C-alpha positions as a Python dict, from the first residue, in 0.01 Angstrom:
ca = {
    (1, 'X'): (0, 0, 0),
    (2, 'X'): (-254, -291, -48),
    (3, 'X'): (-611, -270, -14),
    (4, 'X'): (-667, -361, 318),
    (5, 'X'): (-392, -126, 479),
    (6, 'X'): (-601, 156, 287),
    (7, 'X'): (-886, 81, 473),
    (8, 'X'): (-716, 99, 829),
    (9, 'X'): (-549, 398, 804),
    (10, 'X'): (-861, 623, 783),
    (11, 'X'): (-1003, 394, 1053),
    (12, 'X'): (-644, 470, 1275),
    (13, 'X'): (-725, 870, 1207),
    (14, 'X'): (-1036, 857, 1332),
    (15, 'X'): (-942, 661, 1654),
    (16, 'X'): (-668, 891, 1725),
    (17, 'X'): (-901, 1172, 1691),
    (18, 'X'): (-1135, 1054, 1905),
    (19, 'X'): (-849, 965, 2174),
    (20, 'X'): (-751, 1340, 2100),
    (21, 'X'): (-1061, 1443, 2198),
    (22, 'X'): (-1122, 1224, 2521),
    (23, 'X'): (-761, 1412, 2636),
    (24, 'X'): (-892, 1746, 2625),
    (25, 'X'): (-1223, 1601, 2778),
    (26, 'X'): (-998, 1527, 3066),
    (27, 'X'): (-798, 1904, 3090),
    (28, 'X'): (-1046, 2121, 3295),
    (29, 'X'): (-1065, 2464, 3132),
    (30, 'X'): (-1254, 2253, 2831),
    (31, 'X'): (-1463, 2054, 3073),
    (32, 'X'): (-1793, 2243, 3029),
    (33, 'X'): (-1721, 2124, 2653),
    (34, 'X'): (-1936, 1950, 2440),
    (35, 'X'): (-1798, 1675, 2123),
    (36, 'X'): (-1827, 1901, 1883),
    (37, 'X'): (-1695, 2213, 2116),
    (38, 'X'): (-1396, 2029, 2148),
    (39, 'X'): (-1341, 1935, 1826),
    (40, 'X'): (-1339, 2319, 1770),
    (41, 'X'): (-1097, 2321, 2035),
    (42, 'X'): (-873, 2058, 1868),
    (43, 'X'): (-891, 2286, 1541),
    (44, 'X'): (-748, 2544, 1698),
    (45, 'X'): (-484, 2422, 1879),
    (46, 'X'): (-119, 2282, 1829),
    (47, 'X'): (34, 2061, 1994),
    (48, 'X'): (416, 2197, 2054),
    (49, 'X'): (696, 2007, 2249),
    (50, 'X'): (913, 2253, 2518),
    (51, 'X'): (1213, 2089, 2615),
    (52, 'X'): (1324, 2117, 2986),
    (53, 'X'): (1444, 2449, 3053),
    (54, 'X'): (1307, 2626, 2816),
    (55, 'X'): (1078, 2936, 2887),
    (56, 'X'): (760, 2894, 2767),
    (57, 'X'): (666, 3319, 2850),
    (58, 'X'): (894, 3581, 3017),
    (59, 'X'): (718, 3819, 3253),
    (60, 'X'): (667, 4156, 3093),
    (61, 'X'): (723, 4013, 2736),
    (62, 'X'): (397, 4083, 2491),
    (63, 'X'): (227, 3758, 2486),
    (64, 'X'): (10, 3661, 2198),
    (65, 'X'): (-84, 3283, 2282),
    (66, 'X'): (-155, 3081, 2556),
    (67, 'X'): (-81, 2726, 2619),
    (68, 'X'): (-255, 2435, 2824),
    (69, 'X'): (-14, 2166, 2950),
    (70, 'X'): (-79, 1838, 2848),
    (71, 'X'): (209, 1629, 2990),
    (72, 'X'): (514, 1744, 3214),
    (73, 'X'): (538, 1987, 3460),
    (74, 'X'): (676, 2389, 3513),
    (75, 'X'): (768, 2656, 3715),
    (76, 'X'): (593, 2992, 3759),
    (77, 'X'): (803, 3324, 3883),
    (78, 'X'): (715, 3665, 3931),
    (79, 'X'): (1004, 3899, 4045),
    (80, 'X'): (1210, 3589, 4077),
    (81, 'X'): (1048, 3434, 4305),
    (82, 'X'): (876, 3141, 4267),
    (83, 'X'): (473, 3130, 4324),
    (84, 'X'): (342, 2837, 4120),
    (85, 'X'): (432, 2449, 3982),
    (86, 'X'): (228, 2382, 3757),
    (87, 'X'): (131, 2015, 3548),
    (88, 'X'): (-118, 1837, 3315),
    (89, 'X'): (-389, 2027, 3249),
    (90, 'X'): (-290, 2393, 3363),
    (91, 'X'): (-289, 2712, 3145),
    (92, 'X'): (-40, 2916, 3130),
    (93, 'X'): (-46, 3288, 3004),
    (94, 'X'): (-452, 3314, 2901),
    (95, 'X'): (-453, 3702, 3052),
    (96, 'X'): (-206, 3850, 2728),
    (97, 'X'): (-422, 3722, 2478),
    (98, 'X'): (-750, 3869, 2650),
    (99, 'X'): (-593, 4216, 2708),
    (100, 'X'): (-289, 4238, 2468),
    (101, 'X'): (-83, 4296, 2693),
    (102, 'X'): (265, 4169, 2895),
    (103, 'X'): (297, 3866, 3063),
    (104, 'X'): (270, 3908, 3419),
    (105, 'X'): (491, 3562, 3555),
    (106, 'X'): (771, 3354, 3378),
    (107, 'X'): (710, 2988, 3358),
    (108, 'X'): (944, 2754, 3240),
    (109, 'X'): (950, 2385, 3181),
    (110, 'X'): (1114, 2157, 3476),
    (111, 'X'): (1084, 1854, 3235),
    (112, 'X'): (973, 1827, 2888),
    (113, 'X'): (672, 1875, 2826),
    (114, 'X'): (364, 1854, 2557),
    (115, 'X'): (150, 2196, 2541),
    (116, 'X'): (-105, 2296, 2337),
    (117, 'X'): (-89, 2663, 2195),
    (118, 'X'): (-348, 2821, 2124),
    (119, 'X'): (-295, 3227, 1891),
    (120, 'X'): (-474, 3516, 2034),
    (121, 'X'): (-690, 3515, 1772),
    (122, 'X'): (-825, 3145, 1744),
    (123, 'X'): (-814, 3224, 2148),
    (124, 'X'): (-1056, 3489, 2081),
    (125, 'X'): (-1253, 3276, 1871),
    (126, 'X'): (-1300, 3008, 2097),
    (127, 'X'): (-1423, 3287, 2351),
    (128, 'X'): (-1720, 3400, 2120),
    (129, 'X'): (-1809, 3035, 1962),
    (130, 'X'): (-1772, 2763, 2259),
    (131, 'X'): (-1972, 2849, 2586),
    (132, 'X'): (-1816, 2580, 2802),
    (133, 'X'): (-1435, 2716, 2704),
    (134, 'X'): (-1545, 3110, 2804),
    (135, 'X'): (-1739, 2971, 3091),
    (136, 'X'): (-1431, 2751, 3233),
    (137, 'X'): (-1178, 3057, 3154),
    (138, 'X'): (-1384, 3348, 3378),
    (139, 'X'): (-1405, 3054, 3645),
    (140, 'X'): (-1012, 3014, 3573),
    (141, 'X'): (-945, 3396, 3631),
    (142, 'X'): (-1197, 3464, 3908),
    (143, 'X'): (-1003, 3166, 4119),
    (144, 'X'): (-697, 3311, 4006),
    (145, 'X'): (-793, 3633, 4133),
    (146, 'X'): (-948, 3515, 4457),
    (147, 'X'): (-628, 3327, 4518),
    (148, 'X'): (-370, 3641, 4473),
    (149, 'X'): (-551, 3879, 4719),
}
């Protein structure tokens, strides 16, 4: 590697980061998010391809994560029958992690699809040290709730 191609590299990180960043910007349950909230929310998070198909939670399976779809789109069901699409953006399976308990819906990916995963305990972390992602979750669940009674 020559001297100049050492130089961009760091300077490619840094842009990718920062694009990164701008993404989540755009997915609404980090909206209330500051920079450097967000960068905690990058931290914690992977990014994990699902292939078509694939179940991303099965209802009354312990769930330990949750997951916020970035690109691609899925299915929710809940007694086998189907109650929700979902696409960029959504979150998928954020009440497990809060109580430890089952999942209540199965969701599976129609096409493949980019999600980021976030473990109950970085989840729980997030809750306690970045306002704008607890804020945007209770406003998550209260619509949730509003909209299933």
């Amino acid at each position: 590697m020559d001297e100049q191609s050492a130089g961009v590299l760091p300077m490619l990180r840094l842009m990718a980061r920062d694009a990164w960043l701008d993404h989540l910007a755009q997915v609404p349950l980090f909206a209330e998010c500051d920079k450097r909230q967000l960068q905690q929310v990058a931290a914690a998070a992977v990014e994990v391809s699902i292939e078509a198909g694939k179940v991303l939670v099965r209802e009354g399976e312990p769930g330990h994560e949750c997951f916020v779809i970035v690109t691609g789109s899925a299915t929710v069901t809940r007694d086998g029958a189907t109650v929700a699409n979902l696409g960029p953006g959504a979150v998928v399976g954020e009440l497990a992690p809060l109580t430890g308990g089952v999942r209540t819906a199965t969701v599976t990916a129609d096409s493949a699809m980019e999600v980021l995963v976030i473990a109950q305990r970085e989840f729980n972390g997030l809750i306690e040290e970045v306002p704008g992602f607890a804020v945007q979750l209770l406003r998550n669940l209260a619509a949730r709730m509003t909209d299933e009674s």
